[in-house]
CSV table of C-alpha atoms in Angstrom, one decimal:
chain,number,residue,atom,x,y,z
Z,1,UNK,CA,0.0,-0.1,0.0
Z,2,UNK,CA,1.2,3.2,-0.7
Z,3,UNK,CA,1.5,6.0,1.9
Z,4,UNK,CA,-0.3,8.7,1.3
Z,5,UNK,CA,1.3,12.0,0.8
Z,6,UNK,CA,0.9,14.9,3.6
Z,7,UNK,CA,-1.3,18.0,2.9
Z,8,UNK,CA,0.6,20.7,2.4
Z,9,UNK,CA,0.4,23.5,5.0
Z,10,UNK,CA,-0.5,26.8,3.9
Z,11,UNK,CA,1.2,30.1,5.6
Z,12,UNK,CA,-0.4,31.6,7.9
Z,13,UNK,CA,-2.6,35.1,6.3
Z,14,UNK,CA,-0.6,38.3,7.8
Z,15,UNK,CA,-2.2,39.6,10.1
Z,16,UNK,CA,-3.7,43.1,9.4
Z,17,UNK,CA,-5.0,45.4,11.7
Z,18,UNK,CA,-8.1,46.3,11.5
Z,19,UNK,CA,-9.0,49.5,9.2
Z,20,UNK,CA,-11.3,51.4,11.7
Z,21,UNK,CA,-8.4,51.7,13.7
Z,22,UNK,CA,-7.1,53.7,11.4
Z,23,UNK,CA,-10.5,54.9,10.8
Z,24,UNK,CA,-10.6,56.4,13.9
Z,25,UNK,CA,-7.3,58.2,14.1
Z,26,UNK,CA,-8.1,60.0,11.4
Z,27,UNK,CA,-12.0,61.1,13.1
Z,28,UNK,CA,-10.2,61.8,16.3
Z,29,UNK,CA,-7.6,64.3,14.8
Z,30,UNK,CA,-10.3,65.9,13.0
Z,31,UNK,CA,-12.6,66.3,16.0
Z,32,UNK,CA,-9.1,67.5,18.0
Z,33,UNK,CA,-9.3,70.0,15.1
Z,34,UNK,CA,-12.4,71.3,14.8
Z,35,UNK,CA,-13.2,70.9,18.6
Z,36,UNK,CA,-12.1,74.1,19.6
Z,37,UNK,CA,-13.3,76.3,16.2
Z,38,UNK,CA,-16.9,74.8,17.5
Z,39,UNK,CA,-16.9,75.7,21.2
Z,40,UNK,CA,-15.8,79.2,19.9
Z,41,UNK,CA,-18.6,79.0,17.9
Z,42,UNK,CA,-21.0,78.0,20.6
Z,43,UNK,CA,-19.7,80.5,22.5
Z,44,UNK,CA,-20.2,83.8,19.8
Z,45,UNK,CA,-23.3,82.2,19.3
Z,46,UNK,CA,-24.4,82.5,23.2
Z,47,UNK,CA,-23.1,85.4,23.9
Z,48,UNK,CA,-24.9,87.2,20.7
Z,49,UNK,CA,-28.4,85.7,22.3
Z,50,UNK,CA,-27.8,87.2,25.5
Z,51,UNK,CA,-26.3,90.4,24.7
Z,52,UNK,CA,-27.0,91.8,21.3
Z,53,UNK,CA,-24.5,93.9,20.9
Z,54,UNK,CA,-22.2,91.4,21.3
Z,55,UNK,CA,-22.3,90.8,17.4
Z,56,UNK,CA,-21.5,94.3,16.4
Z,57,UNK,CA,-18.3,95.5,14.2
Z,58,UNK,CA,-17.0,97.9,16.7
Z,59,UNK,CA,-17.1,95.3,19.7
Z,60,UNK,CA,-15.8,92.4,17.5
Z,61,UNK,CA,-12.6,94.9,16.3
Z,62,UNK,CA,-12.9,95.3,19.9
Z,63,UNK,CA,-12.3,91.9,20.9
Z,64,UNK,CA,-9.6,91.9,18.5
Z,65,UNK,CA,-7.3,94.8,19.7
Z,66,UNK,CA,-8.1,93.2,23.2
Z,67,UNK,CA,-6.2,90.0,22.7
Z,68,UNK,CA,-3.6,91.1,20.1
Z,69,UNK,CA,-1.2,90.7,22.8
Z,70,UNK,CA,-2.0,87.5,24.4
Z,71,UNK,CA,-2.2,86.0,20.6
Z,72,UNK,CA,1.1,87.6,19.7
Z,73,UNK,CA,2.4,86.0,23.4
Z,74,UNK,CA,1.0,82.9,22.3
Z,75,UNK,CA,2.3,82.7,18.8
Z,76,UNK,CA,5.6,82.6,20.3
Z,77,UNK,CA,4.9,80.1,22.9
Z,78,UNK,CA,3.6,78.0,20.5
Z,79,UNK,CA,7.2,77.2,19.1
Z,80,UNK,CA,8.7,76.5,22.5
Z,81,UNK,CA,6.1,74.5,24.2
Z,82,UNK,CA,6.1,72.6,21.0
Z,83,UNK,CA,9.5,71.1,21.7
Z,84,UNK,CA,8.4,70.4,25.0
Z,85,UNK,CA,9.7,73.9,27.0
Z,86,UNK,CA,7.7,76.3,28.3
Z,87,UNK,CA,8.2,80.5,29.1
Z,88,UNK,CA,7.2,81.5,31.9
Z,89,UNK,CA,9.2,85.2,31.2
Z,90,UNK,CA,6.7,86.5,28.6
Z,91,UNK,CA,4.6,88.8,30.6
Z,92,UNK,CA,7.6,90.3,32.6
Z,93,UNK,CA,9.5,90.7,29.3
Z,94,UNK,CA,6.2,92.6,27.8
Z,95,UNK,CA,6.6,95.1,31.1
Z,96,UNK,CA,10.7,95.5,30.1
Z,97,UNK,CA,10.2,96.1,27.0
Z,98,UNK,CA,7.5,98.6,27.0
Z,99,UNK,CA,10.2,99.9,29.7
Z,100,UNK,CA,12.5,100.7,26.6
Z,101,UNK,CA,10.4,101.5,24.0
Z,102,UNK,CA,8.8,104.4,26.6
Z,103,UNK,CA,11.8,105.6,28.0
Z,104,UNK,CA,13.9,105.9,24.6
Z,105,UNK,CA,11.1,107.7,23.3
Z,106,UNK,CA,10.7,110.1,26.0
Z,107,UNK,CA,14.8,110.9,25.6
Z,108,UNK,CA,14.1,112.1,22.8
Z,109,UNK,CA,14.5,108.7,20.1
Z,110,UNK,CA,12.3,108.7,16.9
Z,111,UNK,CA,10.0,105.8,17.0
Z,112,UNK,CA,12.4,103.4,14.7
Z,113,UNK,CA,14.7,103.7,17.4
Z,114,UNK,CA,12.8,103.1,20.0
Z,115,UNK,CA,10.6,99.9,18.1
Z,116,UNK,CA,14.3,98.3,17.8
Z,117,UNK,CA,15.4,99.0,21.1
Z,118,UNK,CA,12.2,97.2,22.1
Z,119,UNK,CA,13.1,94.3,19.9
Z,120,UNK,CA,16.5,94.1,20.7
Z,121,UNK,CA,15.6,93.4,24.6
Z,122,UNK,CA,13.2,91.0,23.4
Z,123,UNK,CA,16.2,89.5,21.4
Z,124,UNK,CA,18.4,89.4,24.2
Z,125,UNK,CA,16.1,88.2,27.5
Z,126,UNK,CA,15.6,85.4,24.9
Z,127,UNK,CA,18.8,84.4,23.9
Z,128,UNK,CA,19.1,84.2,27.6
Z,129,UNK,CA,16.6,81.9,28.2
Z,130,UNK,CA,17.3,79.7,25.1
Z,131,UNK,CA,21.4,79.0,25.9
Z,132,UNK,CA,20.6,78.3,29.9
Z,133,UNK,CA,17.8,76.1,28.9
Z,134,UNK,CA,19.8,74.4,25.6
Z,135,UNK,CA,23.6,75.2,26.1
Z,136,UNK,CA,23.3,74.6,29.9
Z,137,UNK,CA,20.6,71.9,29.9
Z,138,UNK,CA,18.6,73.6,32.7
Z,139,UNK,CA,14.9,73.1,33.8
Z,140,UNK,CA,13.1,75.5,31.3
Z,141,UNK,CA,10.5,76.1,33.8
Z,142,UNK,CA,13.0,76.7,36.8
Z,143,UNK,CA,15.1,79.2,34.2
Z,144,UNK,CA,11.8,80.9,32.9
Z,145,UNK,CA,10.7,81.4,36.1
Z,146,UNK,CA,13.3,82.7,37.5
Z,147,UNK,CA,13.6,85.1,34.5
Z,148,UNK,CA,9.6,85.9,35.2
Z,149,UNK,CA,10.5,87.2,39.0
Z,150,UNK,CA,14.2,89.3,37.6
Z,151,UNK,CA,12.6,90.8,34.6
Z,152,UNK,CA,9.8,92.1,36.8
Z,153,UNK,CA,12.6,93.7,39.3
Z,154,UNK,CA,14.1,95.5,36.0
Z,155,UNK,CA,10.9,96.9,35.1
Z,156,UNK,CA,10.2,98.3,38.9
Z,157,UNK,CA,13.7,99.5,38.8
Z,158,UNK,CA,14.1,101.2,35.9
Z,159,UNK,CA,10.8,103.6,36.3
Z,160,UNK,CA,11.4,103.6,39.9
Z,161,UNK,CA,8.1,102.1,40.8
Z,162,UNK,CA,6.5,104.8,38.8
Z,163,UNK,CA,4.2,104.9,35.1
Z,164,UNK,CA,6.3,106.4,33.2
Z,165,UNK,CA,4.3,108.5,30.5
Z,166,UNK,CA,4.5,110.1,27.3
Z,167,UNK,CA,2.0,112.7,25.7
Z,168,UNK,CA,3.7,112.4,22.6
Z,169,UNK,CA,4.9,108.6,22.0
Z,170,UNK,CA,5.9,108.6,18.0
Z,171,UNK,CA,4.2,104.7,17.7
Z,172,UNK,CA,1.2,105.7,19.5
Z,173,UNK,CA,-0.3,105.0,16.1
Z,174,UNK,CA,0.2,101.2,16.7
Z,175,UNK,CA,-1.8,100.9,19.7
Z,176,UNK,CA,-4.3,103.2,18.7
Z,177,UNK,CA,-4.1,103.7,14.6
Z,178,UNK,CA,-6.6,101.3,11.7
Z,179,UNK,CA,-5.6,101.1,8.3
Z,180,UNK,CA,-9.1,100.8,6.0
Z,181,UNK,CA,-10.8,100.0,9.6
Z,182,UNK,CA,-8.9,97.6,10.4
Z,183,UNK,CA,-6.9,98.4,13.9
Z,184,UNK,CA,-3.2,98.3,13.7
Z,185,UNK,CA,-3.0,96.2,16.7
Z,186,UNK,CA,-4.9,93.4,14.9
Z,187,UNK,CA,-3.1,93.8,11.5
Z,188,UNK,CA,0.4,93.5,14.0
Z,189,UNK,CA,-1.5,90.1,15.0
Z,190,UNK,CA,-2.0,88.7,12.0
Z,191,UNK,CA,1.0,89.5,10.1
Z,192,UNK,CA,2.6,88.0,13.2
Z,193,UNK,CA,0.7,85.0,13.0
Z,194,UNK,CA,1.2,84.4,9.0
Z,195,UNK,CA,5.1,84.6,9.2
Z,196,UNK,CA,5.0,82.1,12.2
Z,197,UNK,CA,2.4,80.2,10.4
Z,198,UNK,CA,4.9,80.1,6.9
Z,199,UNK,CA,7.8,79.4,9.8
Z,200,UNK,CA,6.1,77.0,11.2
Z,201,UNK,CA,5.1,75.0,8.2
Z,202,UNK,CA,6.3,75.7,5.3
Z,203,UNK,CA,10.2,75.7,6.3
Z,204,UNK,CA,12.6,73.0,7.7
Z,205,UNK,CA,13.5,75.0,10.9
Z,206,UNK,CA,9.5,74.0,11.6
Z,207,UNK,CA,10.0,70.3,11.1
Z,208,UNK,CA,13.1,70.4,13.5
Z,209,UNK,CA,10.9,71.6,16.1
Z,210,UNK,CA,8.6,69.0,15.9
Z,211,UNK,CA,11.5,66.8,15.2
Z,212,UNK,CA,12.6,67.8,18.7
Z,213,UNK,CA,9.7,68.5,20.6
Z,214,UNK,CA,8.9,64.6,19.5
Z,215,UNK,CA,11.9,62.8,20.8
Z,216,UNK,CA,15.1,65.2,21.3
Z,217,UNK,CA,17.5,62.5,21.6
Z,218,UNK,CA,16.4,60.5,18.3
Z,219,UNK,CA,16.4,64.4,16.4
Z,220,UNK,CA,20.0,64.7,17.2
Z,221,UNK,CA,20.9,61.4,16.1
Z,222,UNK,CA,19.4,62.2,13.1
Z,223,UNK,CA,21.3,65.3,12.5
Z,224,UNK,CA,19.8,68.1,13.8
Z,225,UNK,CA,21.1,70.6,15.8
Z,226,UNK,CA,18.8,70.6,18.2
Z,227,UNK,CA,20.5,73.4,20.8
Z,228,UNK,CA,20.0,75.8,18.1
Z,229,UNK,CA,16.6,74.6,17.8
Z,230,UNK,CA,15.8,75.7,21.4
Z,231,UNK,CA,18.0,78.5,22.1
Z,232,UNK,CA,15.8,80.1,18.0
Z,233,UNK,CA,12.6,79.0,20.1
Z,234,UNK,CA,13.0,80.7,22.9
Z,235,UNK,CA,14.1,83.9,20.6
Z,236,UNK,CA,11.2,84.3,18.9
Z,237,UNK,CA,9.2,84.0,22.3
Z,238,UNK,CA,11.3,86.5,23.3
Z,239,UNK,CA,10.9,89.0,20.1
Z,240,UNK,CA,6.7,88.2,20.1
Z,241,UNK,CA,7.0,89.4,23.8
Z,242,UNK,CA,8.8,92.5,22.7
Z,243,UNK,CA,6.2,93.1,20.0
Z,244,UNK,CA,3.4,92.6,22.2
Z,245,UNK,CA,5.0,95.2,24.5
Z,246,UNK,CA,5.5,97.6,22.2
Z,247,UNK,CA,1.5,97.3,21.5
Z,248,UNK,CA,0.7,97.4,24.9
Z,249,UNK,CA,2.8,100.5,25.5
Z,250,UNK,CA,1.2,102.3,22.4
Z,251,UNK,CA,-1.9,101.8,23.6
Z,252,UNK,CA,-1.5,102.9,27.0
Z,253,UNK,CA,1.3,105.4,26.3
Z,254,UNK,CA,2.9,104.6,29.2
Z,255,UNK,CA,5.6,102.0,30.5
Z,256,UNK,CA,3.6,100.9,33.7
Z,257,UNK,CA,6.0,98.9,36.4
Z,258,UNK,CA,3.5,95.4,36.4
Z,259,UNK,CA,2.9,95.7,32.7
Z,260,UNK,CA,2.3,92.4,31.8
Z,261,UNK,CA,1.8,90.6,34.6
Z,262,UNK,CA,-0.3,87.6,34.1
Z,263,UNK,CA,-0.4,87.5,30.9
Z,264,UNK,CA,1.8,84.5,30.5
Z,265,UNK,CA,-1.2,82.6,32.0
Z,266,UNK,CA,-3.6,83.4,29.3
Z,267,UNK,CA,-0.9,83.0,26.9
Z,268,UNK,CA,-0.2,79.7,27.6
Z,269,UNK,CA,-3.9,78.7,28.0
Z,270,UNK,CA,-4.3,79.7,24.2
Z,271,UNK,CA,-1.7,77.8,23.3
Z,272,UNK,CA,-2.8,74.7,25.1
Z,273,UNK,CA,-6.6,75.4,24.0
Z,274,UNK,CA,-5.6,75.3,20.5
Z,275,UNK,CA,-4.3,71.9,20.5
Z,276,UNK,CA,-0.2,71.8,21.4
Z,277,UNK,CA,0.5,69.6,23.4
Z,278,UNK,CA,2.6,70.7,26.6
Z,279,UNK,CA,4.6,67.3,26.4
Z,280,UNK,CA,5.6,68.5,22.8
Z,281,UNK,CA,5.9,67.5,19.0
Z,282,UNK,CA,2.6,68.7,18.0
Z,283,UNK,CA,0.8,71.9,17.6
Z,284,UNK,CA,-0.7,74.5,15.3
Z,285,UNK,CA,-0.6,78.2,15.2
Z,286,UNK,CA,-4.4,78.5,13.7
Z,287,UNK,CA,-5.4,76.7,17.2
Z,288,UNK,CA,-3.4,79.1,19.1
Z,289,UNK,CA,-5.3,82.0,17.7
Z,290,UNK,CA,-9.1,80.2,18.2
Z,291,UNK,CA,-7.5,79.5,21.6
Z,292,UNK,CA,-7.1,83.2,22.1
Z,293,UNK,CA,-9.9,84.1,20.4
Z,294,UNK,CA,-11.9,82.2,23.5
Z,295,UNK,CA,-10.5,83.8,26.0
Z,296,UNK,CA,-11.2,87.0,24.5
Z,297,UNK,CA,-14.9,86.5,23.5
Z,298,UNK,CA,-15.0,85.0,27.3
Z,299,UNK,CA,-13.8,87.4,29.1
Z,300,UNK,CA,-15.7,90.1,26.1
Z,301,UNK,CA,-18.8,88.4,27.2
Z,302,UNK,CA,-18.8,88.9,31.2
Z,303,UNK,CA,-17.8,92.2,30.4
Z,304,UNK,CA,-21.1,93.2,28.7
Z,305,UNK,CA,-23.4,91.1,31.1
Z,306,UNK,CA,-21.7,92.9,34.3
Z,307,UNK,CA,-20.3,90.2,35.5
Z,308,UNK,CA,-18.0,91.1,38.6
Z,309,UNK,CA,-14.1,91.5,37.5
Z,310,UNK,CA,-14.0,88.7,40.8
Z,311,UNK,CA,-15.7,85.9,39.0
Z,312,UNK,CA,-14.3,86.4,35.5
Z,313,UNK,CA,-10.5,85.7,37.4
Z,314,UNK,CA,-12.5,82.8,38.7
Z,315,UNK,CA,-13.6,82.0,35.2
Z,316,UNK,CA,-10.5,82.2,33.5
Z,317,UNK,CA,-8.3,80.1,35.9
Z,318,UNK,CA,-11.3,77.3,35.5
Z,319,UNK,CA,-10.5,77.7,31.7
Z,320,UNK,CA,-6.5,77.6,32.1
Z,321,UNK,CA,-7.1,74.5,33.8
Z,322,UNK,CA,-10.0,73.0,31.6
Z,323,UNK,CA,-6.5,73.5,29.1
Z,324,UNK,CA,-4.8,71.5,30.4
Z,325,UNK,CA,-7.4,68.6,31.9
Z,326,UNK,CA,-8.0,68.4,27.6
Z,327,UNK,CA,-4.0,68.1,26.8
Z,328,UNK,CA,-3.5,65.6,29.2
Z,329,UNK,CA,-7.3,63.9,27.6
Z,330,UNK,CA,-5.6,64.1,24.8
Z,331,UNK,CA,-1.8,62.5,25.3
Z,332,UNK,CA,-3.9,59.7,26.6
Z,333,UNK,CA,-6.6,59.5,23.9
Z,334,UNK,CA,-3.3,59.1,21.9
Z,335,UNK,CA,-1.1,56.6,23.7
Z,336,UNK,CA,-4.2,54.3,23.5
Z,337,UNK,CA,-4.2,55.0,19.8
Z,338,UNK,CA,-0.8,53.8,19.5
Z,339,UNK,CA,-0.3,51.2,22.1
C-alpha cells in the first residue's frame, strides 16, 4: 500500500490591523482640530443671543484688539511648547520691552529707534533663556520662572516703581491707529501669525521644531542641531513678547511697572486650548489664535453681561485648568491609539 502524502500546510495569512483603527485615528484627529473652533462658535452664539451688542462690528474689533497682545505672546509660546519647554517670562518681558521703548521715546529717540530697542531687548531676553536651557541643560520651567521674577525687578528699578508716561509717544499709532478700518494691533497680530505659520509649516526649521519636541535624542542622532533649535524658539518667544510690549505701551502711551503681569497664563492657556501639547511635538498656530479668541470672547461677553471681575478671574482660572485637562486627555487618547 502506498502511504498518502501529507497535505501541504498553507502559510498563515499575515495579520492586518482592522481599518477601523486608522479611521478612528483620523476621525479623532479631525475632531481634535475642529473641537476648539466649535467651542468658539458656541460661545459666540450664546453671547450674541444674550448680549445683542456683542456681534456689532465695533465690539468684534474691540475683542480682536484686546486679544492681540495675548495672541502674539501665544504665537511665540507655541514654538517653545512644541519643543516640550515652557516660557513663563513672557509677561515680564512685555513690561521690560515696553519700558525700553517708552524710555527711549521720552529721551528723544525717534520711533524706529525706540521700536528697534524694544525688539533688541526681547531678543536678548530670549537668547539668555535659550542659552541657559539649551546650552547648560537647565529646566525651562526654572529658568523662565527666575526670568519672570528678575525681569519684573528690572522694570521696577527702571521706572522707580512709577508709571513712565509720554504725551507724545512717537509710535502711539500702533496702539490706537487703524488701516482701512482695521485696528493696527489686529494687523500686527495677523502679520505675526502669518509669518509664524510659514516658519512652522513651510520651512525646515518648522520640521526641526516638531522633531525636537517629539524626541530630542532621536532628532540629535538624525543630525538636527537640537541646541540651536531650542535657543531659537526662546529667541522667537522673546521677540514676540517685545512686539506685545510695543503694542501694549502704545495703547497706554506709557510704561507701567506691572505691565504684562499674568499675561503668560492667558497666553499658555490659549496655546494649550488651541491643541498644542505640553509634552511637545504637536501644535498649531491657527489653533493658538482660536484659543486666544475663545479667551477674548469669554472675557468680553462676561463684561457685556456685567459679570464681576472677581468672578471673571475665577472663570478664567477654570479655563486654564480645562485647557491642561484637555491636553492630558489628548495625550491619553493618543497613547491608547498607539498602544
